Coordinates of C-alpha atoms and ligand atoms in Angstrom, one line a residue:
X1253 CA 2.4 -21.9 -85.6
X1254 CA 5.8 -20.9 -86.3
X1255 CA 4.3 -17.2 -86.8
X1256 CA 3.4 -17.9 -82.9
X1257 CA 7.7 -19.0 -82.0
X1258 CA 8.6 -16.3 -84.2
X1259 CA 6.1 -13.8 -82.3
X1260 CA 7.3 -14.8 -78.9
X1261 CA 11.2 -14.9 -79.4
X1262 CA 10.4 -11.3 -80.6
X1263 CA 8.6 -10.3 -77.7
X1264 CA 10.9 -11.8 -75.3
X1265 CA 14.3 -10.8 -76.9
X1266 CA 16.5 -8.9 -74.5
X1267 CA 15.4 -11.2 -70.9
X1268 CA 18.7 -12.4 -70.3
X1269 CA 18.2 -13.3 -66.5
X1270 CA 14.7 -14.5 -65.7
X1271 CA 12.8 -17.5 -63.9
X1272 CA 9.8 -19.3 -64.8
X1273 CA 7.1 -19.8 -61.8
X1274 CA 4.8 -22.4 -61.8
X1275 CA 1.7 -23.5 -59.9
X1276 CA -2.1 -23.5 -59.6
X1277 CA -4.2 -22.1 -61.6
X1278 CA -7.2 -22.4 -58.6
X1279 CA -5.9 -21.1 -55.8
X1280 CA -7.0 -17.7 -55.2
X1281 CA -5.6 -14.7 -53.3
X1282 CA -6.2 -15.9 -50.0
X1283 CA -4.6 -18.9 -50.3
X1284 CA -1.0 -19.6 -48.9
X1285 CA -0.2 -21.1 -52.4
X1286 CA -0.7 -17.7 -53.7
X1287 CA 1.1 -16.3 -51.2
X1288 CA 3.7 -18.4 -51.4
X1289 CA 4.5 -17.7 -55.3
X1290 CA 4.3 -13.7 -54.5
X1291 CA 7.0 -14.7 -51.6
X1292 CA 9.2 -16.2 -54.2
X1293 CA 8.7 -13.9 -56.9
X1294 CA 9.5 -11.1 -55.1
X1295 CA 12.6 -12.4 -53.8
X1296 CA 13.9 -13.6 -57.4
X1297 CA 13.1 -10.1 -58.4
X1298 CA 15.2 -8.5 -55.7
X1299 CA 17.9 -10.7 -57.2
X1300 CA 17.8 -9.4 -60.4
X1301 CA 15.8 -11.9 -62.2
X1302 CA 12.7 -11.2 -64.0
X1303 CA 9.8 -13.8 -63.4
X1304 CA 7.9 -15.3 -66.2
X1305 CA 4.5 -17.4 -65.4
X1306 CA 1.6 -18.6 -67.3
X1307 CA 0.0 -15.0 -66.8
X1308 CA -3.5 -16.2 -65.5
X1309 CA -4.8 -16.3 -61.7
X1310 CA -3.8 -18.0 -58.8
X1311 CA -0.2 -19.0 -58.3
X1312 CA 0.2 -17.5 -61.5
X1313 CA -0.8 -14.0 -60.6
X1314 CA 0.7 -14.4 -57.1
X1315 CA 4.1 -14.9 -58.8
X1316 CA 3.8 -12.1 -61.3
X1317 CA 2.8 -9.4 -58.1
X1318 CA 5.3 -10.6 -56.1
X1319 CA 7.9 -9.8 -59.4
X1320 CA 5.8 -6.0 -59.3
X1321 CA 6.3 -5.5 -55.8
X1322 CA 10.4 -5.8 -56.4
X1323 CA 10.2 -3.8 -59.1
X1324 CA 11.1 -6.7 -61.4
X1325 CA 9.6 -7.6 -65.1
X1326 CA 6.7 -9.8 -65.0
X1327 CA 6.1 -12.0 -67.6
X1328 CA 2.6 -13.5 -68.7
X1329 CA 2.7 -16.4 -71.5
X1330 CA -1.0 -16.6 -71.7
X1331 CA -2.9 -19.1 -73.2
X1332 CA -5.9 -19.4 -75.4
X1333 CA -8.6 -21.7 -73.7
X1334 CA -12.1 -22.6 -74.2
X1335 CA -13.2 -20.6 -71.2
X1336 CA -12.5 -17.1 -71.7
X1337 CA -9.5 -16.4 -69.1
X1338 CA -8.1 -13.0 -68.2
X1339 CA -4.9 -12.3 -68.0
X1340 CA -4.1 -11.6 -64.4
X1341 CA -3.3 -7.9 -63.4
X1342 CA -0.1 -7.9 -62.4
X1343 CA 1.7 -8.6 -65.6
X1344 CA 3.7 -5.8 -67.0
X1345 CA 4.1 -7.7 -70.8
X1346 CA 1.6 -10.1 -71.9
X1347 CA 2.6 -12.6 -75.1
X1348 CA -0.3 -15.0 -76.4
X1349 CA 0.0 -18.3 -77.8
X1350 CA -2.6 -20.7 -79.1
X1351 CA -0.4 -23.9 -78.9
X1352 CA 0.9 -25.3 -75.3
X1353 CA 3.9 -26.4 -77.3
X1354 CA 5.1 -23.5 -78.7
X1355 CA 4.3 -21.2 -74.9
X1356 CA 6.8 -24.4 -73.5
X1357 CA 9.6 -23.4 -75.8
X1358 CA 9.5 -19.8 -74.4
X1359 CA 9.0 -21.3 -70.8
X1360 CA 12.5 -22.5 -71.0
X1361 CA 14.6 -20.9 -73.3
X1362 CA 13.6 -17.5 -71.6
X1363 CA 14.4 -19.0 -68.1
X1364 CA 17.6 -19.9 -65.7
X1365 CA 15.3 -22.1 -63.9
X1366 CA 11.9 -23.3 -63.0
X1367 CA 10.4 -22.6 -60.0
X1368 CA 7.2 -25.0 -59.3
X1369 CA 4.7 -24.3 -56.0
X1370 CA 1.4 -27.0 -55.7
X1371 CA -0.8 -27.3 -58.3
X1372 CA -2.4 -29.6 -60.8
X1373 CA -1.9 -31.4 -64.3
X1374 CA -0.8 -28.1 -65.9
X1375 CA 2.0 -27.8 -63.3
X1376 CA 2.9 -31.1 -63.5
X1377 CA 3.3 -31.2 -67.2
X1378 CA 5.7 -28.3 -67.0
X1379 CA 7.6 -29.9 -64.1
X1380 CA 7.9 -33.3 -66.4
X1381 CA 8.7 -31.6 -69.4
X1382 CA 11.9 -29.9 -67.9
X1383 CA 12.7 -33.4 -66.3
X1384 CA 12.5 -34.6 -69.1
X1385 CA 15.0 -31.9 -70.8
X1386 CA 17.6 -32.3 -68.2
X1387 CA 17.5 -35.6 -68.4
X1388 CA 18.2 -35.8 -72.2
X1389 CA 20.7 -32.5 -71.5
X1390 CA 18.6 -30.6 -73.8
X1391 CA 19.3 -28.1 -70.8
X1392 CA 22.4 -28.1 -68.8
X1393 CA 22.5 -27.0 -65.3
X1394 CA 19.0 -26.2 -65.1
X1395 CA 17.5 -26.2 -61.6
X1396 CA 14.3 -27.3 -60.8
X1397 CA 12.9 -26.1 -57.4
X1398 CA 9.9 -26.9 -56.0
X1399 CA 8.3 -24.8 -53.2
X1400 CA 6.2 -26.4 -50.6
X1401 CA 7.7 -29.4 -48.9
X1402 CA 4.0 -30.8 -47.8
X1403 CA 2.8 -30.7 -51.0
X1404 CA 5.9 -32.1 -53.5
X1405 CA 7.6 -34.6 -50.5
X1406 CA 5.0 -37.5 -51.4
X1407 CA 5.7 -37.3 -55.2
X1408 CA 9.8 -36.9 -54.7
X1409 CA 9.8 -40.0 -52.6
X1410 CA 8.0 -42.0 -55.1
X1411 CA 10.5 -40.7 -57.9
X1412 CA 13.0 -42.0 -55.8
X1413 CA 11.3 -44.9 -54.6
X1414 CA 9.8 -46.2 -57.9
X1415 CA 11.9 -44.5 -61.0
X1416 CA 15.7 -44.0 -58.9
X1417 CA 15.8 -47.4 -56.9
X1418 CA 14.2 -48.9 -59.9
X1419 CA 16.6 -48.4 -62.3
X1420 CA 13.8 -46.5 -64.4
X1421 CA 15.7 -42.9 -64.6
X1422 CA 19.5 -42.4 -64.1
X1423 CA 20.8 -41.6 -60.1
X1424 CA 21.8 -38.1 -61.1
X1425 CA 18.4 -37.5 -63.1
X1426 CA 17.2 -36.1 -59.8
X1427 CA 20.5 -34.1 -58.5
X1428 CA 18.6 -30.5 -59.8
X1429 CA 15.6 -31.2 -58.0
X1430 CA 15.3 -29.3 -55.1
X1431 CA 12.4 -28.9 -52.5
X1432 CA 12.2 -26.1 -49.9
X1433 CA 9.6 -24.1 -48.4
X1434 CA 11.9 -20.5 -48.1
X1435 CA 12.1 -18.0 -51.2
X1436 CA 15.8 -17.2 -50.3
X1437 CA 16.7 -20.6 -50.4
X1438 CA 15.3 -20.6 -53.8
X1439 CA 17.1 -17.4 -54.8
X1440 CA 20.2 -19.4 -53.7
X1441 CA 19.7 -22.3 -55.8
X1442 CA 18.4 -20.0 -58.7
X1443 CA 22.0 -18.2 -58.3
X1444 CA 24.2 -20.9 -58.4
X1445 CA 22.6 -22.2 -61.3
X1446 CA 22.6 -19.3 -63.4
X1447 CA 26.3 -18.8 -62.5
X1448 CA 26.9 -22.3 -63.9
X1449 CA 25.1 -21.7 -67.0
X1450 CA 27.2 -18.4 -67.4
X1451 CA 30.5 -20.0 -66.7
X1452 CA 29.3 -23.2 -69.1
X1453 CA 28.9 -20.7 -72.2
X1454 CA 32.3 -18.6 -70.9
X1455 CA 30.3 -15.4 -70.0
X1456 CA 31.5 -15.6 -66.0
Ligands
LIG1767 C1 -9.1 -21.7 -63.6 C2 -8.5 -22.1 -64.9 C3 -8.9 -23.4 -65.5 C4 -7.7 -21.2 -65.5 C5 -6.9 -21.6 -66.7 N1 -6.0 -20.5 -67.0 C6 -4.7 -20.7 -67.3 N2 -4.0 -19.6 -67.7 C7 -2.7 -19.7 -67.9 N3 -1.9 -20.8 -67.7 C8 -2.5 -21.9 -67.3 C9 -3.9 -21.9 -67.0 N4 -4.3 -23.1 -66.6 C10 -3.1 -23.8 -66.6 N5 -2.1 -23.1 -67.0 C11 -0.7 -23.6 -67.0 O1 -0.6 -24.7 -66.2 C12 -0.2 -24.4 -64.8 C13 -1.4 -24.4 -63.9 O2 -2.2 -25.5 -64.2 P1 -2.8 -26.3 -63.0 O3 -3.7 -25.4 -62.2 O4 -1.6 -26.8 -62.1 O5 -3.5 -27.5 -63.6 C14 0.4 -23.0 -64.9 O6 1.7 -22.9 -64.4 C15 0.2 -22.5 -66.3 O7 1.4 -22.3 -67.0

């Protein structure tokens, strides 16, 4: 296990500027939500940024050929699961882990932000587990986007609703949350962040 943190901070030293892209792992190429995570991708990786995603199909492998068609490093953490899975096509360097746990670590220390487009409990889990982060400034000035307006606006109005109003998570807890539907919205928000966690460490 620490063979596996030790493995993946060696394979992933040197991406300095790079985004981690989240979503389904069932919808397949025809689907706007695959679409939708090439969309994105590729306009991160016009920005500059290299896009790192769970490596296997659906939004996954949308997002990593939409960081290929700009040209841009794409990134596949893959996972080992009890149904053989392939690692999608369109990943130009593959690193394996056997624990969730230690793949999470790389999700975010490797990132500038987290990018998440519809999908199920395994997209959820990441999206908690950076809330979770910022909300206990593990990591500062983080942004969380999520792409797809129809899809995320039920679930942000119940955060705000049941946790915000509640009293059950701090006001600001939410303030890096963002939801939009246009990939150069995100590549706004994705900027401005990174720029804030340049300036933070002194590097702007
Ligand atoms: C069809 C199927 C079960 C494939 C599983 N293959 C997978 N390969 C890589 N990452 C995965 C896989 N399943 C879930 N994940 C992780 O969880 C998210 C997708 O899970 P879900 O479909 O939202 O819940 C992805 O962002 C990814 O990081």
């Amino acid at each position: 296990m620490a063979a596996e943190l030790e493995n993946g901070f060696a394979e992933l030293r040197g991406v300095v500027k790079a985004v981690s892209v989240f979503g389904s792992a069932r919808t397949g190429p025809a689907s706007a939500e695959y679409a939708g995570g090439r969309a994105v991708a590729e306009a991160l990786g016009h920005a500059g940024f290299a896009v790192i995603t769970g490596g296997g199909p659906g939004v996954m492998e949308g997002a990593n050929r939409g960081a290929r068609d700009a040209n841009a490093l794409s990134i596949g953490l893959t996972i080992e699961l009890p149904h053989e899975q392939e690692t999608n096509e369109h990943v130009d360097r593959a690193v394996h882990f056997d624990y969730f746990f230690a793949r999470k670590v790389m999700f975010v220390r490797y990132a500038a932000a987290f990018v998440a487009l519809p999908g199920g409990f395994g997209t959820l889990d990441e999206l908690f587990e950076a809330l979770t982060l910022i909300q206990t400034e593990k990591i500062k000035n983080f942004p969380v986007v999520l792409v797809g307006t129809e899809y995320w606006s039920g679930l942000l109005e119940w955060l705000r609703v049941q946790l915000r109003d509640e009293g059950l998570i701090s006001p600001m807890d939410l303030d890096l949350v963002h939801l939009t539907d246009e990939p150069d919205e995100v590549v706004d928000i994705v900027v401005r962040g990174h720029q804030a966690q340049l300036a933070t460490l002194g590097l702007s």
